[in-house]
Coordinates of C-alpha atoms and ligand atoms in Angstrom, one line a residue:
X1 CA 44.7 12.4 -8.1
X2 CA 42.4 14.7 -5.1
X3 CA 39.7 14.6 -7.0
X4 CA 39.9 10.4 -7.8
X5 CA 39.9 10.3 -4.0
X6 CA 37.1 11.9 -3.2
X7 CA 35.4 10.5 -5.7
X8 CA 36.1 6.9 -4.3
X9 CA 35.9 8.2 -0.6
X10 CA 31.9 9.2 -1.6
X11 CA 31.4 5.5 -3.2
X12 CA 32.9 4.1 0.0
X13 CA 29.8 2.3 1.8
X14 CA 28.2 3.7 5.2
X15 CA 30.0 2.0 8.1
X16 CA 27.9 -0.4 9.0
X17 CA 28.4 0.1 12.6
X18 CA 27.6 3.4 13.6
X19 CA 26.0 5.8 11.1
X20 CA 23.4 8.8 10.8
X21 CA 20.6 7.0 9.9
X22 CA 18.8 4.0 9.9
X23 CA 16.5 3.0 7.5
X24 CA 14.6 -0.2 8.2
X25 CA 13.0 -1.5 4.0
X26 CA 14.5 -1.4 1.0
X27 CA 11.1 -0.9 -0.8
X28 CA 10.2 2.3 -3.6
X29 CA 9.9 4.8 0.3
X30 CA 13.9 3.0 2.2
X31 CA 15.7 3.8 -1.7
X32 CA 14.4 7.0 -1.9
X33 CA 15.2 7.9 2.1
X34 CA 18.3 7.0 1.2
X35 CA 18.9 9.3 -2.2
X36 CA 17.6 12.2 -0.1
X37 CA 19.3 11.5 3.2
X38 CA 23.0 10.8 1.4
X39 CA 22.3 14.3 -0.2
X40 CA 22.0 15.8 3.7
X41 CA 25.8 14.3 3.7
X42 CA 24.9 11.7 7.0
X43 CA 26.4 8.2 6.1
X44 CA 23.2 6.4 6.0
X45 CA 22.1 2.4 5.3
X46 CA 19.2 0.7 4.6
X47 CA 18.0 -2.6 6.2
X48 CA 15.8 -5.3 3.1
X49 CA 14.9 -8.3 4.7
X50 CA 14.7 -9.9 1.4
X51 CA 16.9 -11.0 -0.9
X52 CA 16.3 -8.7 -3.3
X53 CA 15.6 -4.2 -3.7
X54 CA 11.4 -3.7 -4.0
X55 CA 9.8 -4.6 -0.8
X56 CA 5.8 -4.8 -2.4
X57 CA 6.9 -5.4 -5.7
X58 CA 9.8 -8.3 -4.5
X59 CA 6.9 -10.2 -2.6
X60 CA 4.2 -10.2 -4.0
X61 CA 5.0 -12.1 -7.3
X62 CA 1.6 -14.1 -7.5
X63 CA -0.1 -14.1 -11.2
X64 CA -1.8 -11.2 -12.8
X65 CA -0.1 -9.0 -10.1
X66 CA 0.1 -5.0 -11.5
X67 CA -0.7 -2.2 -10.1
X68 CA -3.4 -0.1 -9.9
X69 CA -2.6 3.9 -10.6
X70 CA -1.4 4.1 -14.2
X71 CA 2.1 3.1 -14.3
X72 CA 2.6 6.8 -15.7
X73 CA 1.6 8.2 -12.1
X74 CA 3.1 5.2 -10.1
X75 CA 6.8 6.4 -11.0
X76 CA 9.0 8.4 -8.7
X77 CA 8.5 12.2 -9.7
X78 CA 12.2 13.2 -7.6
X79 CA 14.3 13.1 -10.9
X80 CA 12.3 14.4 -14.3
X81 CA 15.8 12.3 -16.4
X82 CA 14.7 9.4 -14.6
X83 CA 11.3 9.5 -15.7
X84 CA 11.8 11.1 -19.0
X85 CA 13.9 8.6 -19.2
X86 CA 12.0 5.4 -18.3
X87 CA 9.2 4.7 -20.8
X88 CA 6.3 1.7 -19.1
X89 CA 4.9 -0.4 -21.8
X90 CA 1.8 -1.0 -20.4
X91 CA -1.0 1.8 -19.4
X92 CA -0.8 -0.2 -15.6
X93 CA 2.6 -1.9 -15.4
X94 CA 2.6 -5.2 -14.1
X95 CA 4.7 -6.6 -11.0
X96 CA 8.2 -7.5 -13.0
X97 CA 8.4 -4.2 -14.8
X98 CA 7.5 -2.4 -11.1
X99 CA 10.4 -4.4 -9.8
X100 CA 12.7 -3.5 -12.9
X101 CA 12.7 -0.1 -12.7
X102 CA 12.5 -0.6 -8.9
X103 CA 16.3 -2.2 -9.8
X104 CA 16.9 0.6 -12.4
X105 CA 16.7 3.2 -9.4
X106 CA 19.1 1.5 -6.8
X107 CA 21.6 1.1 -9.9
X108 CA 21.1 4.7 -11.7
X109 CA 21.7 6.3 -8.3
X110 CA 24.2 4.4 -6.6
X111 CA 22.0 3.3 -4.2
X112 CA 23.4 -0.7 -3.4
X113 CA 26.8 -0.2 -2.2
X114 CA 24.8 1.2 1.1
X115 CA 21.8 -1.5 1.0
X116 CA 22.2 -4.7 3.1
X117 CA 20.2 -6.9 1.8
X118 CA 18.4 -11.0 3.7
X119 CA 18.5 -9.0 7.1
X120 CA 15.5 -8.7 8.9
X121 CA 16.0 -6.1 11.8
X122 CA 14.6 -7.6 14.9
X123 CA 14.2 -4.8 17.9
X124 CA 15.2 -1.2 18.2
X125 CA 15.9 0.5 21.1
X126 CA 16.9 4.2 21.8
X127 CA 18.8 5.4 24.9
X128 CA 17.9 8.9 25.6
X129 CA 21.4 9.5 27.0
X130 CA 23.4 9.0 23.8
X131 CA 20.7 10.1 21.4
X132 CA 21.1 7.0 19.8
X133 CA 19.2 4.2 18.0
X134 CA 20.5 0.3 18.4
X135 CA 19.2 -2.1 16.5
X136 CA 20.1 -5.7 16.4
X137 CA 19.3 -7.8 13.5
X138 CA 18.0 -11.4 13.3
X139 CA 21.2 -12.8 12.6
X140 CA 22.5 -10.9 15.7
X141 CA 24.2 -7.9 14.7
X142 CA 24.5 -4.8 15.9
X143 CA 24.0 -1.4 14.2
X144 CA 23.8 2.0 15.8
X145 CA 22.2 5.1 14.6
X146 CA 21.5 8.7 15.3
X147 CA 17.8 8.3 13.3
X148 CA 15.9 5.2 12.5
X149 CA 13.8 5.5 9.2
X150 CA 11.0 3.0 9.6
X151 CA 10.4 2.6 5.9
X152 CA 8.6 -0.9 6.5
X153 CA 5.8 -0.9 4.3
X154 CA 2.0 -0.8 5.4
X155 CA 1.4 -4.5 3.1
X156 CA 4.7 -6.3 3.9
X157 CA 3.6 -8.6 7.1
X158 CA 1.4 -11.4 5.9
X159 CA -1.0 -12.4 7.4
X160 CA -1.0 -16.0 8.4
X161 CA -3.3 -18.8 7.2
X162 CA -4.7 -20.2 10.6
X163 CA -7.3 -22.3 9.8
X164 CA -7.7 -25.4 11.3
X165 CA -5.8 -28.2 9.6
X166 CA -3.7 -26.4 7.3
X167 CA -1.1 -29.0 8.4
X168 CA -2.7 -31.9 7.5
X169 CA -3.1 -30.4 3.6
X170 CA -1.1 -32.5 1.1
X171 CA -1.5 -30.4 -2.1
X172 CA 0.7 -27.2 -2.2
X173 CA -0.3 -24.3 -0.7
X174 CA 1.0 -20.6 -1.3
X175 CA 0.1 -17.0 -0.1
X176 CA 0.3 -14.0 -2.3
X177 CA 2.5 -12.2 -0.4
X178 CA 5.2 -14.1 -0.2
X179 CA 4.5 -16.6 -3.7
X180 CA 7.4 -18.8 -5.1
X181 CA 9.6 -16.3 -7.1
X182 CA 9.6 -19.1 -9.7
X183 CA 6.0 -19.0 -10.5
X184 CA 3.3 -21.7 -10.2
X185 CA 2.0 -23.8 -12.9
X186 CA -1.5 -24.7 -11.8
X187 CA -2.1 -26.6 -15.4
X188 CA -4.8 -29.7 -14.8
X189 CA -5.2 -28.8 -11.2
X190 CA -8.3 -28.4 -8.8
X191 CA -7.0 -24.6 -7.2
X192 CA -8.6 -23.1 -4.3
X193 CA -8.5 -19.3 -4.1
X194 CA -9.5 -18.2 -0.3
X195 CA -10.3 -14.1 -0.7
X196 CA -11.7 -11.5 -2.8
X197 CA -9.7 -8.5 -2.2
X198 CA -7.6 -6.1 -4.9
X199 CA -5.2 -9.5 -4.8
X200 CA -8.0 -12.1 -5.4
X201 CA -9.6 -10.2 -8.0
X202 CA -6.1 -9.4 -10.0
X203 CA -5.0 -13.5 -10.0
X204 CA -8.7 -14.9 -10.1
X205 CA -8.6 -14.2 -13.9
X206 CA -5.6 -16.3 -15.0
X207 CA -5.5 -18.7 -12.5
X208 CA -9.0 -19.9 -14.1
X209 CA -7.0 -19.8 -17.2
X210 CA -5.0 -22.3 -16.5
X211 CA -6.4 -24.4 -14.0
X212 CA -8.5 -27.4 -14.5
X213 CA -11.1 -26.4 -12.3
X214 CA -11.6 -23.0 -9.8
X215 CA -13.2 -23.2 -6.8
X216 CA -12.6 -19.1 -5.6
X217 CA -14.1 -19.5 -1.6
X218 CA -15.7 -15.6 -0.9
X219 CA -16.7 -14.1 2.1
X220 CA -17.2 -10.4 1.9
X221 CA -18.0 -9.7 -2.3
X222 CA -15.9 -6.3 -3.6
X223 CA -16.9 -3.8 -6.3
X224 CA -14.4 -3.6 -8.9
X225 CA -14.2 -1.5 -12.1
X226 CA -12.2 -2.6 -15.6
X227 CA -8.7 -1.4 -15.8
X228 CA -8.6 -1.4 -19.2
X229 CA -5.6 -2.4 -19.5
X230 CA -3.5 -1.4 -23.3
X231 CA -0.4 -1.3 -24.3
X232 CA 1.2 2.4 -23.5
X233 CA -0.1 4.6 -26.0
X234 CA 3.7 6.8 -27.2
X235 CA 1.4 9.9 -27.7
X236 CA -0.4 10.4 -24.3
X237 CA 3.2 9.2 -22.8
X238 CA 4.6 12.2 -25.0
X239 CA 2.0 14.3 -24.2
X240 CA 2.6 13.4 -20.4
X241 CA 5.9 13.7 -19.8
X242 CA 6.0 17.0 -21.8
X243 CA 3.9 18.7 -18.8
X244 CA 5.9 16.8 -16.6
X245 CA 6.6 19.0 -13.6
X246 CA 3.1 20.3 -13.6
X247 CA 1.6 17.2 -13.6
X248 CA 3.5 16.9 -10.4
X249 CA 2.4 20.1 -9.1
X250 CA -1.0 20.0 -10.1
X251 CA -0.7 15.8 -7.8
X252 CA -0.6 18.4 -4.9
X253 CA -3.7 19.9 -5.0
X254 CA -5.7 16.5 -5.5
X255 CA -7.3 14.0 -2.7
X256 CA -5.4 11.3 -3.9
X257 CA -1.9 12.2 -5.1
X258 CA -3.2 11.6 -8.3
X259 CA -3.0 15.0 -11.7
X260 CA -5.9 15.6 -13.6
X261 CA -8.9 14.6 -10.9
X262 CA -8.9 17.7 -8.7
X263 CA -10.7 17.7 -5.9
X264 CA -15.1 17.3 -6.8
X265 CA -16.8 19.8 -5.5
X266 CA -20.0 19.1 -6.9
X267 CA -22.8 16.4 -5.8
X268 CA -24.2 13.9 -6.7
X269 CA -26.9 14.6 -5.5
X270 CA -27.0 17.8 -6.8
X271 CA -27.3 16.2 -11.0
X272 CA -30.0 14.5 -12.8
X273 CA -30.1 10.9 -12.6
X274 CA -29.8 10.8 -16.5
X275 CA -26.4 12.9 -16.6
X276 CA -25.2 10.5 -13.3
X277 CA -25.3 7.4 -15.0
X278 CA -23.5 9.1 -18.7
X279 CA -20.9 10.2 -16.0
X280 CA -21.0 6.8 -14.4
X281 CA -20.8 4.9 -17.8
X282 CA -17.8 7.2 -19.1
X283 CA -15.8 6.6 -15.9
X284 CA -16.6 2.7 -16.9
X285 CA -15.2 2.9 -20.4
X286 CA -12.3 4.8 -19.2
X287 CA -11.3 2.2 -17.0
X288 CA -9.0 2.6 -13.5
X289 CA -10.8 3.7 -10.1
X290 CA -9.2 7.4 -9.2
X291 CA -12.0 8.9 -11.8
X292 CA -14.4 7.4 -10.2
X293 CA -13.1 7.9 -5.9
X294 CA -12.9 11.6 -7.7
X295 CA -16.7 11.7 -9.3
X296 CA -18.5 13.4 -7.0
X297 CA -17.8 15.9 -3.6
X298 CA -20.5 13.6 -1.0
X299 CA -19.3 10.4 -2.7
X300 CA -17.3 8.8 0.5
X301 CA -19.6 11.3 2.4
X302 CA -23.1 10.6 1.9
X303 CA -24.9 7.5 1.8
X304 CA -27.7 7.8 -0.4
X305 CA -25.5 9.6 -3.1
X306 CA -22.9 6.9 -2.7
X307 CA -25.9 4.1 -3.7
X308 CA -25.9 5.7 -7.0
X309 CA -21.9 4.8 -7.9
X310 CA -23.2 1.2 -5.8
X311 CA -26.2 0.7 -8.0
X312 CA -24.4 0.9 -10.9
X313 CA -21.6 -1.3 -10.5
X314 CA -23.6 -4.0 -9.1
X315 CA -25.9 -3.8 -12.4
X316 CA -22.5 -3.7 -14.4
X317 CA -21.8 -7.0 -12.7
X318 CA -25.9 -7.9 -13.6
X319 CA -25.0 -7.3 -17.3
X320 CA -22.0 -9.7 -17.5
X321 CA -22.7 -12.9 -14.9
X322 CA -25.1 -15.2 -16.6
X323 CA -26.2 -16.9 -14.3
X324 CA -28.2 -14.5 -11.9
X325 CA -27.8 -16.1 -8.6
X326 CA -23.6 -16.0 -9.1
X327 CA -24.0 -12.0 -10.1
X328 CA -26.3 -12.3 -6.9
X329 CA -23.4 -13.1 -4.6
X330 CA -20.9 -11.1 -6.9
X331 CA -23.0 -8.1 -6.0
X332 CA -21.4 -6.1 -3.5
X333 CA -24.3 -4.8 -0.6
X334 CA -23.2 -4.7 2.4
X335 CA -20.6 -2.1 2.6
X336 CA -20.7 1.3 0.8
X337 CA -18.8 1.3 -2.9
X338 CA -15.5 2.8 -2.1
X339 CA -15.2 2.6 1.8
X340 CA -12.9 -1.0 1.4
X341 CA -9.8 -0.6 -1.1
X342 CA -11.9 -0.1 -4.6
X343 CA -10.6 -2.8 -6.9
X344 CA -9.5 -2.1 -10.4
X345 CA -9.7 -5.8 -12.9
X346 CA -9.0 -7.1 -16.3
X347 CA -11.9 -9.8 -16.7
X348 CA -12.9 -10.6 -13.0
X349 CA -16.9 -10.8 -13.3
X350 CA -16.1 -12.3 -17.3
X351 CA -14.3 -14.8 -15.5
X352 CA -17.4 -16.3 -13.8
X353 CA -19.0 -17.2 -16.9
X354 CA -16.5 -20.2 -17.8
X355 CA -17.4 -23.7 -16.5
X356 CA -14.3 -24.0 -15.2
X357 CA -15.2 -21.3 -12.2
X358 CA -16.8 -22.0 -8.8
X359 CA -18.0 -19.2 -6.8
X360 CA -18.1 -20.3 -3.1
X361 CA -20.2 -18.4 -0.9
X362 CA -18.5 -18.8 3.0
X363 CA -20.3 -16.3 3.8
X364 CA -23.0 -18.4 4.6
X365 CA -21.2 -21.6 5.2
X366 CA -17.7 -20.5 6.3
X367 CA -14.6 -22.8 5.9
X368 CA -14.5 -25.2 8.5
X369 CA -11.4 -26.7 8.1
X370 CA -7.9 -27.3 5.8
X371 CA -8.2 -30.9 5.3
X372 CA -6.2 -33.5 3.4
X373 CA -7.8 -33.6 0.0
X374 CA -9.1 -30.3 0.4
X375 CA -10.9 -27.9 2.2
X376 CA -14.6 -28.1 3.7
X377 CA -17.0 -25.4 4.8
X378 CA -20.1 -25.9 6.2
X379 CA -22.0 -27.5 2.9
X380 CA -19.8 -29.7 2.2
X381 CA -15.7 -30.7 1.3
X382 CA -13.8 -29.3 -1.9
X383 CA -11.6 -31.8 -3.5
X384 CA -8.0 -28.9 -4.4
X385 CA -4.4 -29.6 -5.6
X386 CA -3.8 -26.6 -4.2
X387 CA -4.7 -23.2 -2.4
X388 CA -3.7 -19.5 -3.1
X389 CA -4.5 -18.2 -0.1
X390 CA -5.4 -14.3 -0.8
X391 CA -6.5 -13.3 3.2
X392 CA -4.3 -10.0 3.0
X393 CA -2.4 -8.9 5.5
X394 CA -1.7 -7.5 8.7
X395 CA -1.8 -4.2 7.3
X396 CA 0.1 -0.8 8.5
X397 CA 0.7 -1.8 12.3
X398 CA 2.0 -5.4 11.2
X399 CA 5.9 -4.9 10.6
X400 CA 6.3 -1.9 13.2
X401 CA 4.7 -4.5 16.0
X402 CA 7.3 -7.3 14.8
X403 CA 10.0 -5.5 15.4
X404 CA 10.5 -5.0 19.5
X405 CA 11.0 -1.2 19.2
X406 CA 11.3 0.3 22.8
X407 CA 13.1 3.2 24.0
X408 CA 15.0 2.6 27.0
X409 CA 13.4 3.0 30.6
X410 CA 9.6 3.6 28.5
X411 CA 7.3 2.0 27.0
X412 CA 7.4 -0.8 24.3
X413 CA 5.7 0.7 20.7
X414 CA 3.6 -2.7 21.3
X415 CA 2.3 -1.8 24.0
X416 CA 2.0 1.1 23.3
X417 CA 0.2 0.6 20.4
X418 CA -2.3 -2.1 22.4
X419 CA -5.6 -0.3 21.8
X420 CA -4.4 0.9 18.2
X421 CA -1.3 2.6 16.8
X422 CA -0.9 6.5 18.0
X423 CA 1.2 8.7 15.5
X424 CA 1.4 12.9 15.3
X425 CA 1.3 13.5 11.3
X426 CA 1.7 9.4 10.9
X427 CA 5.3 10.4 10.9
X428 CA 7.0 10.2 14.3
X429 CA 5.5 8.6 18.2
X430 CA 5.5 10.3 20.9
X431 CA 8.1 9.2 23.6
X432 CA 10.1 7.1 20.6
X433 CA 12.4 10.3 19.5
X434 CA 14.1 10.3 16.3
X435 CA 12.3 7.3 14.7
X436 CA 10.5 8.2 11.6
X437 CA 7.5 6.5 9.8
X438 CA 7.1 6.5 5.9
X439 CA 3.4 6.5 5.8
X440 CA 2.7 5.8 8.8
X441 CA -1.2 5.2 10.9
X442 CA -2.5 8.8 10.9
X443 CA -1.1 9.4 7.5
X444 CA -2.6 9.5 3.9
X445 CA -0.1 6.9 3.2
X446 CA -2.9 4.1 1.7
X447 CA -5.4 6.2 0.4
X448 CA -3.1 7.9 -1.9
X449 CA -1.0 6.8 -4.9
X450 CA 1.7 6.0 -2.2
X451 CA 5.0 6.9 -4.1
X452 CA 3.7 10.7 -4.2
X453 CA 2.5 9.8 -0.6
X454 CA 6.4 9.2 0.4
X455 CA 7.9 11.3 -1.7
X456 CA 6.6 13.6 0.9
X457 CA 7.4 12.1 3.8
X458 CA 11.1 11.9 2.5
X459 CA 11.1 14.9 1.9
X460 CA 9.7 16.4 4.7
X461 CA 12.1 14.2 7.5
X462 CA 15.1 15.2 5.3
X463 CA 13.9 18.7 5.7
X464 CA 13.0 18.5 10.0
X465 CA 17.1 16.7 9.8
X466 CA 18.4 19.9 7.8
X467 CA 16.9 21.5 10.5
X468 CA 18.1 19.5 13.5
X469 CA 21.6 19.8 11.9
X470 CA 21.5 23.8 11.5
X471 CA 20.5 24.1 15.3
X472 CA 23.2 21.8 16.6
X473 CA 20.0 19.5 17.9
X474 CA 20.3 15.6 18.8
X475 CA 16.6 15.2 19.0
X476 CA 12.7 15.6 18.1
X477 CA 9.5 13.8 19.6
X478 CA 5.8 14.4 19.1
X479 CA 4.6 16.4 22.3
X480 CA 2.2 14.0 23.7
X481 CA -0.5 16.8 23.2
X482 CA 0.2 17.5 20.1
X483 CA 0.1 13.5 19.5
X484 CA -3.2 13.2 21.0
X485 CA -5.2 16.0 19.3
X486 CA -4.1 14.8 15.9
X487 CA -5.2 11.1 16.9
X488 CA -8.5 12.4 17.1
X489 CA -8.7 14.8 13.8
X490 CA -7.7 11.7 12.0
X491 CA -11.0 9.9 14.0
X492 CA -13.1 13.0 13.3
X493 CA -11.6 12.9 9.6
X494 CA -13.2 9.1 8.8
X495 CA -16.2 9.7 11.0
X496 CA -17.2 11.8 8.6
X497 CA -17.4 9.7 6.4
X498 CA -18.1 6.3 5.0
X499 CA -15.4 4.7 5.1
X500 CA -15.6 3.6 9.0
X501 CA -18.6 1.2 7.7
X502 CA -16.4 -1.4 6.2
X503 CA -15.3 -4.4 7.8
X504 CA -11.7 -3.4 6.1
X505 CA -8.5 -3.7 6.8
X506 CA -7.8 0.2 7.3
X507 CA -10.4 -0.6 10.6
X508 CA -7.7 -4.0 11.3
X509 CA -10.9 -5.6 10.6
X510 CA -8.6 -9.0 9.1
X511 CA -6.9 -9.8 11.6
X512 CA -9.2 -11.6 14.4
X513 CA -8.3 -9.7 17.5
X514 CA -6.8 -6.6 16.6
X515 CA -8.4 -3.3 17.9
X516 CA -11.1 -1.9 15.5
X517 CA -8.7 2.0 14.7
X518 CA -9.2 3.5 11.4
X519 CA -5.7 4.2 10.7
X520 CA -4.8 6.2 7.7
X521 CA -6.2 9.9 7.5
X522 CA -8.4 10.4 5.0
X523 CA -8.6 14.4 4.6
X524 CA -6.7 14.1 1.6
X525 CA -2.9 14.5 0.4
X526 CA -3.7 18.5 -0.5
X527 CA -4.5 18.9 3.0
X528 CA -2.6 16.6 4.5
X529 CA 0.7 18.6 3.7
X530 CA -0.1 22.4 3.8
X531 CA -0.3 20.9 7.6
X532 CA 2.5 19.3 7.7
X533 CA 4.6 22.9 5.7
X534 CA 2.6 24.7 8.2
X535 CA 4.1 22.7 11.5
X536 CA 8.0 22.8 10.2
X537 CA 7.4 26.1 9.5
X538 CA 6.2 27.0 13.4
X539 CA 9.3 25.6 14.7
X540 CA 8.0 22.0 13.9
X541 CA 4.9 23.3 17.0
X542 CA 3.9 19.7 18.9
X543 CA 7.0 18.4 18.7
X544 CA 9.7 18.3 21.5
X545 CA 13.4 19.9 20.0
X546 CA 16.6 19.3 22.2
X547 CA 20.0 19.2 22.1
Ligands
LIG601 P1 -7.4 -8.1 1.5 O1 -7.8 -6.3 0.4 O2 -7.4 -7.8 3.1 O3 -8.6 -9.0 1.1 C1 -8.7 -10.2 2.0 C2 -9.4 -11.4 1.5 O4 -9.3 -12.8 1.9 C3 -10.9 -10.6 1.9 O5 -11.4 -10.9 0.9 C4 -11.2 -11.9 2.9 O6 -12.8 -12.0 3.5 C5 -10.7 -12.6 2.8 N1 -10.4 -13.4 4.1 C6 -9.6 -13.6 4.7 N2 -9.8 -14.3 6.1 C7 -10.9 -15.2 5.2 C8 -11.3 -16.4 5.7 N3 -11.2 -17.1 7.1 N4 -12.1 -17.0 5.6 C9 -12.4 -16.3 4.1 N5 -12.5 -14.9 3.5 C10 -11.1 -14.3 4.3 O7 -5.9 -8.4 1.0 P2 -5.4 -7.8 -0.2 O8 -6.5 -8.2 -1.4 O9 -4.2 -8.9 0.1 O10 -5.4 -6.4 -0.9 C11 -4.4 -5.9 0.7 C12 -4.6 -4.6 -0.2 O11 -3.1 -4.6 -0.7 C13 -5.2 -3.8 -0.8 O12 -6.5 -3.6 0.0 C14 -4.8 -2.9 -1.8 O13 -4.1 -1.9 -0.9 C15 -2.9 -3.6 -2.5 N6 -2.8 -4.3 -3.5 C16 -2.9 -3.1 -4.5 C17 -2.6 -4.1 -6.1 C18 -2.8 -2.8 -6.8 O14 -2.9 -2.3 -6.8 N7 -3.5 -3.6 -8.1 C19 -3.3 -5.3 -6.0 C20 -2.7 -6.5 -5.0 C21 -3.2 -5.1 -3.6 P3 -13.5 -10.5 4.0 O15 -13.6 -9.3 3.2 O16 -15.0 -10.9 4.6 O17 -12.9 -10.1 5.1

């Protein structure tokens, strides 16, 4: 009986009003944070704006949405049983398959009783006197917590389409990041897709198969490599699972958190053209992007080395796309390959050989306005029944800036970040005690296999909270100096690479008026993990801790 009571006690939801840890966001990061922090005996609760768990995989339901990291890798590693029991049907899982997996995790680890859906956090305010955060939801509910974990995601605030005349459009329009849950049938329609980033590159081949005519409005051409998706090879899956624990360890010694791709040591310029080409051909045939990013040590550092790969991909585009003028428009020439997110596709370039697809260059003739009947560029009006905006997100900082985060008597986070985000390790912000960010700006999150980084961040946070518990400490916050040094380091590392050369969301270039600051840490997950571990081992060097 006593045992039963203990079980039922454990199953009770954490009290909503006063908890140890408020976790904002119920995606992959929020769910693992809940699981891990519960394991410390803390009361924790997730607040999620959506009507279901899954974060990015809950919202991004556009045609063709799937992960471009192989699913055997893009899975949680904290439970080997979970990994062994789960079967991914394809090499790269679709959005519905990933969402099913996330829901399975929520059930399997009994997470739902501490997840409050349909709840958007509007503000979070910290009182130094009591060492507590007070969060307020849009509906006015108040929650107080000793710690706040922002699991708000990096690509969770869709960029609002701000095209002149949009309100006059008589057709339907959609944003990739807020796609209708029942899907959209474009059969027989004239459709416009705006954007040619990773999202558009996935949706274009599928919409082209449905639409009467598809117009793709391209401002900047992107590099894309064939994904070579296929049904899961059972033998490959068996081998993968047999070496699972070892693979997880290996992933830690890589740049991007994907095992099988150790940090390269050879320059692209140190080998013959023939050898390079052989390698690029092999990688092109194998599919996926991680091989390319890891093929030579100067791929993302030296312009000449990079150009060897960029030239190879441009040649491929010209060999696939039959109309030479279209091929030229599709062949990127204004940024190094990999300096923007390298895309993975299924029949992207091939789609431009279809009679019902037109590529419209909106760099030379920009979009002027959306009209009631379609869209007008500097040169022409295009009649459209539907528009799909694949124009991206207010990345990395958008979701945090949407919440009014402040410390009583101090400045708001949005004010502090006016000139760009500043963090220590991407994990905490000076002046904002007891608030942790998962895969925030200044961390390698978005430049890695996200789940790898999520787990590393959450584990670090969990160890930190355990340390505070053991020592009887009430708060932790970064020293200003430590934060300044980390921000300089993040910039130095980025400046030694080709990344800042591109107008990408990594530098906020896609949001008009956003300060141009390179946000991710691109020193790789291995170096980053070592740094985080060293800092913890030195008694949380660079942090102020107190009672
Ligand atoms: P994105 O990479 O920011 O691309 C947005 C696109 O919209 C760009 O082509 C951009 O052109 C265009 N655009 C924006 N404003 C425009 C305007 N006013 N006129 C014309 N074109 C305009 O966004 P995304 O494709 O949604 O991808 C965001 C990130 O999500 C990716 O980088 C990736 O990290 C993630 N993602 C991952 C997957 C995956 O795992 N497979 C799939 C989808 C997305 P410019 O380049 O000229 O600004």
